Structure formats: C-alpha cells, structure tokens
Amino acid sequence: MHFALTEEEELIRESARKLATERLAPLAERLDRGEGRPEFLANLKLLAENGFMALNIQAGFGGTEAGTVAFALALEELAAACASTAVTTSVTNMVGEVIQAVGTSRQQADHLPKLADGRYPAGAFCLTEAGAGSDPAGMKLRARRDGDAYVLDGEKIFITSGEYAGLFVVWGLTNPDVPKGKGISVFLVPADTPGVSVGKAEKKMGQTGSATNTIHFDGARVPAANLMGKENDGFRVAVGELAGGRIGVAAVSLGIARAAMDAAKSYARERKQFGQALTEFQGLQWLIADREVDLHASRLLILDAAAKKDRGEPFSREASMAKLFASEAAHRCTDAAIQIHGGAGYCRDFPVERYARDARITRIYEGTSEIQRLIIARETLRQLG
C-alpha cells in the first residue's frame, strides 16, 4: 500500500502548521477566557485567504481543490493550536461541500466564492433541534410553501458559528404527512434574511472561542430558488454530509490529542521526582506508549476514510470508525496528559486542562459515540448481505 502524501498535501499541512503556530496558538488561551473575538474573526479571514475554508471546492468557485486528505491534515494542525478555530473551519468547509454537491449552478456561483474568500466569515450547518439531536429525522422546523417562496418557522440549537456565520444551510419539514425523514428539505438562508435571529451564545465547557447559538426562524421567507436538491429529499442529503463532517471532527480530535501529548512529553522530560526525570519511570513510559498508539491509529483511520472519499468510494463506515476512535482517543490522551502533569495539570497555568475540555465535545457533536457504533454495526452487517 502507498501511504506517502502528495507534494500538495505536504505543502498544505506545512502551511496550516505555520499559520496555526504563528496566528492561532498565541490567541487560544485568550479565546478560552472569552476574549479576542476580533482577532479570531481576523484569523478566519486569513485562513480563507490561504484556501483553508474551501479545501475540497472547485477552483472555479475560488476553492483549493486539495481533497479530503489535505482537509484532514490541515484540520489536525489547526486543532493542535486552537480547537475553536479548527471546528469553525471544519463546519465552513462542510457547508461549502453540501452546496457543491447538491446546489444549483446559480447557488454555487452565488455562495461558494464568498465562503472561499472569507466574505462570509463562516458557514453554519443548521440541523439539530431540541427534540432532534441524535435523531435528526424527528425535526419540527416547518418550511411551508407560499407561492414563489418557503416560509420557515421554528428553531435550531447548538449551531456552530451561529452569531458570525454569513450563510446558513437549514433543514426543515416540507411535508409533515409522510413517514418520518421522508418530508425534509434543505435550504440556503443568508444570515441577514428577515425573520432570522440569533440567540445568545451557549456557555460551554470547552471550545469556548467558537460561538454556539440557537437560531430562530420566525416567518423567515426564503425564495423557492434557495431550495437545494429536490423537495423532501433533504434527509438523505444530511446523512451524506454528516459522514464527511465526521472526518473533520476526527481530525480535530487528533489535533487536540496530539497537542496534549506533546505538552505532556515536554513536561515529563523537565519534571524531576525522586532525583530523576518523569520519563525515567517505566509506568509513565508505558502510559506514553499506549497514547502514541492511539495517535497513530487515529491518523491511519482518518486518512483511510479521507482517501476513500477522495476516490469516490463508500466511506460512511470508515468515517464513523475514525470519528469514534479519534474522539475516544482524544479523551484518553488529554486525561493522560493531565495525569502526567499531576496537580499542575489541573490548573490553568498549563494548557492540558483546556485540551481536556476541548476534547470532550468531540464524542458528542456530529453524532455521539453511541450513534457511531450503530452506524458501524449497521454498515458492517449490511455488507454480509
């Protein structure tokens, strides 16, 4: 098997690492304290200008056309510096990909360049509702046809980038009289659409630099031309795009885990107990060894799923495997990093406690670990015929 990266993929990874080190890492601690939003938005614009907001979008729309492997490599580097910036980048790429996949040529031309060059600071993926998280087919937001428009009423919760996104991709119920999941459609909704309002930012445990909001739709009138794909076919679109999004979450998880272990290894080399460095103790060596296996296995699972997607092969099972393993590994790695730091790791003087908080959500968003196991089992058993 050929595991080598292409020259372009290597260049994108190095470019992401440079931007992450120079611009994202110095801001991460302030973002975690609720400060530095203007600099955060400036970094999003810089990432767009360097091609990171449209990594898998065609060049004709301003995209990089680098592919999913490059996307995963870049997100790992960004997340190692700032998980909040990385998840915003991941979701914006996800929004661009769904427009490219099912949008009309007019929709693509109108919106993809604005995502690619940063005119939209970010894109937002509006799927989750209070009663439709792990079960998105149970959504209640109503999208009622009215002449040459659809009128949207309802709300979406836990929306990444809600307060500064320029464009929402919104799923709504267009036919409530058919079986669950069959009457859902998807729409492009610019953030300045009358009737659309953004609720307060959630007070989160981690990834606090990334805004997470409730989005309200109160009689929001959307032109019928903003329907993406066929009416009542939106749930299928959501399922397909979530699979790609899971590669992004897996890569973010890996970046956080890698940063935590890098910090832990550096600390262990310097910290002395009983007259010797912590790295001289076999128990700690074994702890590091197990976590290095986690990091390496996560990366291989992620790249396998990404490569399958790039080749146009089925990748849903592999994406769920990568997301499940990498997010669970991030928990193990950040926990180990705190343990290696001892009491110091529990204090905000060291970044490992932030890494642990940032990692926790990766086992929840884009489908919980339990949902990933259901998908993996279903796809595996389906292959048996």
Short mmCIF file of C-alpha atoms in Angstrom, two decimals:
data_model
loop_
_atom_site.label_atom_id
_atom_site.label_comp_id
_atom_site.label_asym_id
_atom_site.label_seq_id
_atom_site.Cartn_x
_atom_site.Cartn_y
_atom_site.Cartn_z
CA MET A 1 0.00 0.00 0.00
CA HIS A 2 1.17 3.53 -0.80
CA PHE A 3 0.98 5.73 2.29
CA ALA A 4 3.02 8.70 1.07
CA LEU A 5 1.37 12.12 0.83
CA THR A 6 1.44 14.10 -2.37
CA GLU A 7 3.61 17.18 -2.62
CA GLU A 8 0.49 19.36 -2.49
CA GLU A 9 -0.78 17.62 0.64
CA GLU A 10 2.59 18.09 2.34
CA LEU A 11 2.60 21.79 1.41
CA ILE A 12 -0.92 22.30 2.74
CA ARG A 13 -0.03 20.59 6.02
CA GLU A 14 3.06 22.75 6.42
CA SER A 15 1.14 25.90 5.55
CA ALA A 16 -1.55 25.02 8.09
CA ARG A 17 1.10 24.32 10.73
CA LYS A 18 2.79 27.67 10.10
CA LEU A 19 -0.47 29.64 10.35
CA ALA A 20 -1.51 27.64 13.41
CA THR A 21 1.78 28.29 15.19
CA GLU A 22 2.06 31.96 14.31
CA ARG A 23 -1.57 33.11 14.50
CA LEU A 24 -3.82 30.59 16.22
CA ALA A 25 -1.76 29.29 19.14
CA PRO A 26 -0.96 32.73 20.63
CA LEU A 27 -4.68 33.55 20.76
CA ALA A 28 -6.06 30.23 22.01
CA GLU A 29 -5.81 30.91 25.74
CA ARG A 30 -7.49 34.33 25.43
CA LEU A 31 -10.29 32.83 23.34
CA ASP A 32 -10.83 30.24 26.05
CA ARG A 33 -11.34 33.10 28.52
CA GLY A 34 -13.95 34.72 26.29
CA GLU A 35 -11.60 37.35 24.85
CA GLY A 36 -10.12 38.07 21.43
CA ARG A 37 -13.15 37.68 19.16
CA PRO A 38 -11.95 40.38 16.67
CA GLU A 39 -8.60 38.58 16.32
CA PHE A 40 -10.44 35.26 15.96
CA LEU A 41 -12.50 36.64 13.07
CA ALA A 42 -9.35 38.08 11.52
CA ASN A 43 -7.78 34.62 11.69
CA LEU A 44 -10.81 33.12 9.95
CA LYS A 45 -10.40 35.66 7.17
CA LEU A 46 -6.69 34.82 6.92
CA LEU A 47 -7.47 31.12 6.70
CA ALA A 48 -9.93 31.83 3.90
CA GLU A 49 -7.38 33.91 2.02
CA ASN A 50 -4.98 30.98 2.25
CA GLY A 51 -7.50 28.50 0.88
CA PHE A 52 -8.46 26.67 4.08
CA MET A 53 -12.20 27.43 4.00
CA ALA A 54 -12.74 25.67 0.67
CA LEU A 55 -10.25 22.82 0.62
CA ASN A 56 -12.45 20.47 -1.38
CA ILE A 57 -14.20 23.09 -3.52
CA GLN A 58 -13.56 23.51 -7.25
CA ALA A 59 -11.09 26.19 -8.30
CA GLY A 60 -13.74 27.81 -10.50
CA PHE A 61 -15.57 28.82 -7.32
CA GLY A 62 -12.40 30.00 -5.56
CA GLY A 63 -11.69 26.68 -3.90
CA THR A 64 -8.40 24.89 -3.34
CA GLU A 65 -9.44 21.53 -4.85
CA ALA A 66 -6.98 19.87 -2.48
CA GLY A 67 -9.20 16.98 -1.44
CA THR A 68 -10.29 15.35 1.78
CA VAL A 69 -6.87 14.03 2.80
CA ALA A 70 -5.48 17.58 2.70
CA PHE A 71 -8.57 18.77 4.60
CA ALA A 72 -7.90 16.25 7.38
CA LEU A 73 -4.20 17.09 7.55
CA ALA A 74 -4.93 20.82 7.77
CA LEU A 75 -7.55 20.42 10.48
CA GLU A 76 -5.21 18.35 12.63
CA GLU A 77 -2.65 21.17 12.52
CA LEU A 78 -5.22 23.89 13.24
CA ALA A 79 -6.76 21.93 16.12
CA ALA A 80 -3.38 21.31 17.72
CA ALA A 81 -3.15 25.09 18.10
CA CYS A 82 -6.80 26.11 18.60
CA ALA A 83 -9.73 23.69 18.54
CA SER A 84 -12.25 26.54 18.36
CA THR A 85 -10.78 27.83 15.11
CA ALA A 86 -10.44 24.32 13.72
CA VAL A 87 -14.09 23.40 14.28
CA THR A 88 -15.22 26.65 12.66
CA THR A 89 -13.03 25.83 9.66
CA SER A 90 -14.38 22.29 9.52
CA VAL A 91 -18.03 23.35 9.53
CA THR A 92 -17.46 26.07 6.92
CA ASN A 93 -15.85 23.51 4.62
CA MET A 94 -18.82 21.23 5.28
CA VAL A 95 -21.26 23.97 4.24
CA GLY A 96 -19.30 24.55 1.04
CA GLU A 97 -19.27 20.87 0.20
CA VAL A 98 -23.03 20.45 0.56
CA ILE A 99 -23.61 23.44 -1.74
CA GLN A 100 -21.19 22.00 -4.27
CA ALA A 101 -22.79 18.55 -4.02
CA VAL A 102 -26.49 19.40 -4.37
CA GLY A 103 -26.75 23.12 -5.10
CA THR A 104 -27.74 24.54 -8.46
CA SER A 105 -25.13 26.24 -10.63
CA ARG A 106 -26.60 29.60 -9.56
CA GLN A 107 -26.43 28.69 -5.87
CA GLN A 108 -22.84 27.54 -6.27
CA ALA A 109 -21.81 30.70 -8.10
CA ASP A 110 -23.59 32.97 -5.61
CA HIS A 111 -22.26 31.45 -2.40
CA LEU A 112 -19.16 29.28 -2.81
CA PRO A 113 -16.81 32.17 -3.68
CA LYS A 114 -17.99 34.07 -0.59
CA LEU A 115 -17.21 31.09 1.63
CA ALA A 116 -13.88 30.54 -0.09
CA ASP A 117 -12.55 34.09 0.17
CA GLY A 118 -13.96 34.99 3.59
CA ARG A 119 -16.72 37.39 2.58
CA TYR A 120 -18.83 35.04 4.65
CA PRO A 121 -16.82 34.85 7.90
CA ALA A 122 -18.12 31.30 8.31
CA GLY A 123 -20.90 28.98 7.24
CA ALA A 124 -23.36 27.29 9.62
CA PHE A 125 -24.98 23.86 9.39
CA CYS A 126 -28.50 24.10 10.88
CA LEU A 127 -29.75 20.58 11.54
CA THR A 128 -30.07 19.97 15.30
CA GLU A 129 -33.22 20.78 17.24
CA ALA A 130 -34.22 20.33 20.88
CA GLY A 131 -36.03 17.09 20.07
CA ALA A 132 -33.89 16.10 17.10
CA GLY A 133 -30.26 15.63 18.01
CA SER A 134 -29.19 12.02 17.56
CA ASP A 135 -32.50 11.57 15.71
CA PRO A 136 -32.44 14.41 13.15
CA ALA A 137 -35.36 12.89 11.24
CA GLY A 138 -37.54 13.99 14.15
CA MET A 139 -37.09 17.70 13.40
CA LYS A 140 -40.07 20.07 13.72
CA LEU A 141 -38.93 23.27 11.99
CA ARG A 142 -41.60 23.89 9.38
CA ALA A 143 -40.84 25.05 5.84
CA ARG A 144 -44.21 25.86 4.25
CA ARG A 145 -44.51 26.65 0.53
CA ASP A 146 -46.13 30.02 -0.16
CA GLY A 147 -46.15 30.99 -3.82
CA ASP A 148 -42.59 31.53 -5.02
CA ALA A 149 -41.13 31.16 -1.52
CA TYR A 150 -40.93 28.95 1.55
CA VAL A 151 -41.77 30.32 4.99
CA LEU A 152 -39.62 28.90 7.81
CA ASP A 153 -40.85 28.70 11.40
CA GLY A 154 -39.00 27.01 14.26
CA GLU A 155 -35.53 26.97 15.72
CA LYS A 156 -32.23 25.14 15.53
CA ILE A 157 -29.97 24.67 18.54
CA PHE A 158 -26.24 24.19 19.15
CA ILE A 159 -25.33 25.84 15.85
CA THR A 160 -21.58 26.33 15.45
CA SER A 161 -20.63 29.86 14.31
CA GLY A 162 -24.27 30.98 14.54
CA GLU A 163 -23.59 34.57 15.52
CA TYR A 164 -21.00 35.36 12.86
CA ALA A 165 -21.91 32.99 10.01
CA GLY A 166 -22.84 34.70 6.77
CA LEU A 167 -24.83 31.76 5.44
CA PHE A 168 -26.97 29.02 6.96
CA VAL A 169 -27.77 25.65 5.42
CA VAL A 170 -31.12 24.84 7.02
CA TRP A 171 -33.16 21.65 7.12
CA GLY A 172 -36.92 21.91 7.52
CA LEU A 173 -40.09 19.84 7.32
CA THR A 174 -41.84 20.48 4.00
CA ASN A 175 -44.30 17.57 4.19
CA PRO A 176 -45.39 16.53 7.69
CA ASP A 177 -47.86 13.94 6.36
CA VAL A 178 -45.31 11.35 5.19
CA PRO A 179 -43.25 8.93 7.30
CA LYS A 180 -40.56 10.50 9.47
CA GLY A 181 -37.50 11.54 7.50
CA LYS A 182 -39.31 11.49 4.13
CA GLY A 183 -40.64 15.06 4.12
CA ILE A 184 -37.50 17.06 4.90
CA SER A 185 -35.92 19.63 2.57
CA VAL A 186 -32.77 21.74 2.75
CA PHE A 187 -32.45 25.48 2.06
CA LEU A 188 -29.80 28.14 1.72
CA VAL A 189 -30.61 31.00 4.08
CA PRO A 190 -28.39 34.12 4.19
CA ALA A 191 -27.89 35.32 7.76
CA ASP A 192 -29.48 38.70 7.04
CA THR A 193 -32.81 37.17 5.94
CA PRO A 194 -35.74 38.93 7.69
CA GLY A 195 -37.23 36.67 10.33
CA VAL A 196 -33.90 35.02 11.15
CA SER A 197 -32.40 35.90 14.53
CA VAL A 198 -29.53 34.58 16.57
CA GLY A 199 -29.95 33.66 20.23
CA LYS A 200 -27.35 34.08 22.94
CA ALA A 201 -24.15 32.09 22.82
CA GLU A 202 -24.14 28.93 24.90
CA LYS A 203 -21.84 28.88 27.94
CA LYS A 204 -19.82 25.83 27.10
CA MET A 205 -17.37 23.59 28.89
CA GLY A 206 -14.82 23.74 26.08
CA GLN A 207 -14.11 25.12 22.62
CA THR A 208 -15.39 28.37 24.09
CA GLY A 209 -13.80 30.52 21.39
CA SER A 210 -16.25 29.08 18.87
CA ALA A 211 -19.73 30.54 19.24
CA THR A 212 -22.61 28.06 19.57
CA ASN A 213 -26.08 29.58 19.28
CA THR A 214 -29.76 28.93 18.89
CA ILE A 215 -31.07 30.24 15.54
CA HIS A 216 -34.69 31.36 15.43
CA PHE A 217 -36.80 31.34 12.26
CA ASP A 218 -39.95 33.41 12.71
CA GLY A 219 -41.80 33.58 9.42
CA ALA A 220 -38.50 33.77 7.56
CA ARG A 221 -39.35 33.99 3.88
CA VAL A 222 -36.86 32.18 1.63
CA PRO A 223 -37.12 32.23 -2.19
CA ALA A 224 -38.05 28.87 -3.69
CA ALA A 225 -34.82 29.19 -5.70
CA ASN A 226 -32.96 28.65 -2.40
CA LEU A 227 -34.19 25.06 -2.13
CA MET A 228 -31.20 22.75 -2.57
CA GLY A 229 -31.78 19.47 -4.35
CA LYS A 230 -35.29 18.06 -4.59
CA GLU A 231 -38.10 18.91 -2.21
CA ASN A 232 -38.50 16.26 0.53
CA ASP A 233 -35.06 14.79 -0.24
CA GLY A 234 -33.16 16.74 2.42
CA PHE A 235 -32.69 13.98 4.96
CA ARG A 236 -30.68 11.91 2.50
CA VAL A 237 -28.50 14.96 1.87
CA ALA A 238 -27.95 15.45 5.61
CA VAL A 239 -26.91 11.84 6.15
CA GLY A 240 -24.38 12.05 3.32
CA GLU A 241 -22.85 15.33 4.50
CA LEU A 242 -22.63 14.22 8.13
CA ALA A 243 -20.37 11.36 7.05
CA GLY A 244 -17.91 13.85 5.57
CA GLY A 245 -18.20 16.07 8.63
CA ARG A 246 -17.16 13.16 10.84
CA ILE A 247 -13.77 13.06 9.12
CA GLY A 248 -13.37 16.70 10.13
CA VAL A 249 -14.31 16.02 13.76
CA ALA A 250 -11.92 13.06 13.85
CA ALA A 251 -9.10 15.29 12.59
CA VAL A 252 -9.93 17.96 15.18
CA SER A 253 -9.89 15.26 17.87
CA LEU A 254 -6.48 14.08 16.71
CA GLY A 255 -5.07 17.60 16.75
CA ILE A 256 -6.21 18.16 20.34
CA ALA A 257 -4.88 14.77 21.43
CA ARG A 258 -1.52 15.38 19.77
CA ALA A 259 -1.15 18.79 21.39
CA ALA A 260 -1.95 17.31 24.80
CA MET A 261 0.62 14.55 24.46
CA ASP A 262 3.27 16.92 23.10
CA ALA A 263 2.77 19.09 26.19
CA ALA A 264 2.86 16.05 28.47
CA LYS A 265 6.08 14.66 26.99
CA SER A 266 7.78 18.04 27.23
CA TYR A 267 6.72 18.41 30.86
CA ALA A 268 7.80 14.88 31.73
CA ARG A 269 11.29 15.49 30.37
CA GLU A 270 11.72 18.55 32.59
CA ARG A 271 9.92 17.47 35.75
CA LYS A 272 12.00 15.55 38.29
CA GLN A 273 10.81 13.34 41.13
CA PHE A 274 12.93 11.10 43.35
CA GLY A 275 16.02 12.53 41.69
CA GLN A 276 15.15 11.65 38.11
CA ALA A 277 13.02 12.90 35.22
CA LEU A 278 9.48 11.53 34.98
CA THR A 279 10.41 9.96 31.64
CA GLU A 280 12.72 7.55 33.51
CA PHE A 281 9.79 5.82 35.20
CA GLN A 282 8.55 2.74 33.37
CA GLY A 283 4.93 3.29 34.37
CA LEU A 284 4.92 6.68 32.69
CA GLN A 285 6.76 5.31 29.65
CA TRP A 286 4.02 2.73 29.17
CA LEU A 287 1.35 5.39 29.54
CA ILE A 288 3.02 7.43 26.80
CA ALA A 289 3.42 4.33 24.62
CA ASP A 290 -0.28 3.49 24.79
CA ARG A 291 -1.25 7.03 23.89
CA GLU A 292 1.19 7.09 20.96
CA VAL A 293 -0.62 4.03 19.64
CA ASP A 294 -3.88 5.99 19.97
CA LEU A 295 -2.47 8.89 17.96
CA HIS A 296 -1.06 6.72 15.20
CA ALA A 297 -4.17 4.56 14.89
CA SER A 298 -6.38 7.65 14.80
CA ARG A 299 -4.35 9.17 11.98
CA LEU A 300 -4.47 5.99 9.90
CA LEU A 301 -8.24 5.64 10.34
CA ILE A 302 -8.77 9.28 9.38
CA LEU A 303 -6.58 9.10 6.30
CA ASP A 304 -8.20 5.84 5.22
CA ALA A 305 -11.68 7.40 5.38
CA ALA A 306 -10.47 10.58 3.66
CA ALA A 307 -8.74 8.66 0.87
CA LYS A 308 -11.87 6.58 0.23
CA LYS A 309 -13.93 9.74 -0.03
CA ASP A 310 -11.42 11.27 -2.44
CA ARG A 311 -11.57 8.13 -4.61
CA GLY A 312 -15.37 8.27 -4.71
CA GLU A 313 -15.75 5.04 -2.76
CA PRO A 314 -18.28 4.42 0.04
CA PHE A 315 -16.76 5.85 3.21
CA SER A 316 -19.56 6.23 5.77
CA ARG A 317 -18.45 3.28 7.90
CA GLU A 318 -14.80 4.35 7.80
CA ALA A 319 -15.71 7.94 8.70
CA SER A 320 -17.67 6.71 11.72
CA MET A 321 -14.79 4.45 12.73
CA ALA A 322 -12.37 7.37 12.51
CA LYS A 323 -14.67 9.70 14.42
CA LEU A 324 -15.41 7.15 17.13
CA PHE A 325 -11.82 6.08 17.68
CA ALA A 326 -10.19 9.51 17.40
CA SER A 327 -12.66 11.21 19.74
CA GLU A 328 -12.36 8.46 22.34
CA ALA A 329 -8.56 8.53 21.92
CA ALA A 330 -8.60 12.30 22.49
CA HIS A 331 -10.27 11.68 25.83
CA ARG A 332 -7.61 9.14 26.78
CA CYS A 333 -4.76 11.37 25.63
CA THR A 334 -5.95 14.53 27.35
CA ASP A 335 -6.65 12.59 30.55
CA ALA A 336 -3.17 11.06 30.42
CA ALA A 337 -1.64 14.49 29.83
CA ILE A 338 -3.29 15.84 32.98
CA GLN A 339 -2.15 12.79 34.95
CA ILE A 340 1.44 13.25 33.80
CA HIS A 341 1.33 16.90 34.86
CA GLY A 342 -0.08 15.92 38.26
CA GLY A 343 -1.66 18.76 40.21
CA ALA A 344 -0.22 21.28 37.77
CA GLY A 345 -2.33 19.75 35.01
CA TYR A 346 -5.49 20.64 36.90
CA CYS A 347 -4.56 24.32 36.90
CA ARG A 348 -4.99 26.80 34.08
CA ASP A 349 -1.31 27.70 34.16
CA PHE A 350 -0.85 24.74 31.80
CA PRO A 351 -2.87 24.16 28.62
CA VAL A 352 -3.68 20.49 29.19
CA GLU A 353 -6.82 21.21 31.21
CA ARG A 354 -8.10 23.25 28.25
CA TYR A 355 -7.29 20.41 25.88
CA ALA A 356 -9.36 18.06 28.05
CA ARG A 357 -12.33 20.41 27.99
CA ASP A 358 -11.98 20.98 24.25
CA ALA A 359 -11.82 17.25 23.58
CA ARG A 360 -14.97 16.35 25.49
CA ILE A 361 -17.43 17.61 22.89
CA THR A 362 -15.86 15.55 20.11
CA ARG A 363 -17.63 12.47 21.47
CA ILE A 364 -20.97 14.28 21.10
CA TYR A 365 -21.22 16.54 18.05
CA GLU A 366 -21.56 15.20 14.50
CA GLY A 367 -23.10 12.11 16.08
CA THR A 368 -22.36 10.71 19.54
CA SER A 369 -20.06 7.74 20.07
CA GLU A 370 -23.16 5.61 20.55
CA ILE A 371 -24.55 6.69 17.17
CA GLN A 372 -21.20 5.95 15.52
CA ARG A 373 -21.32 2.40 16.89
CA LEU A 374 -24.81 1.97 15.47
CA ILE A 375 -23.63 3.16 12.04
CA ILE A 376 -20.55 0.94 12.08
CA ALA A 377 -22.59 -2.11 13.08
CA ARG A 378 -25.32 -1.39 10.53
CA GLU A 379 -22.87 -0.90 7.66
CA THR A 380 -20.83 -3.94 8.66
CA LEU A 381 -23.86 -6.23 8.84
CA ARG A 382 -25.23 -4.81 5.58
CA GLN A 383 -22.07 -5.99 3.83
CA LEU A 384 -22.93 -9.56 4.86
CA GLY A 385 -25.98 -9.37 2.59
#
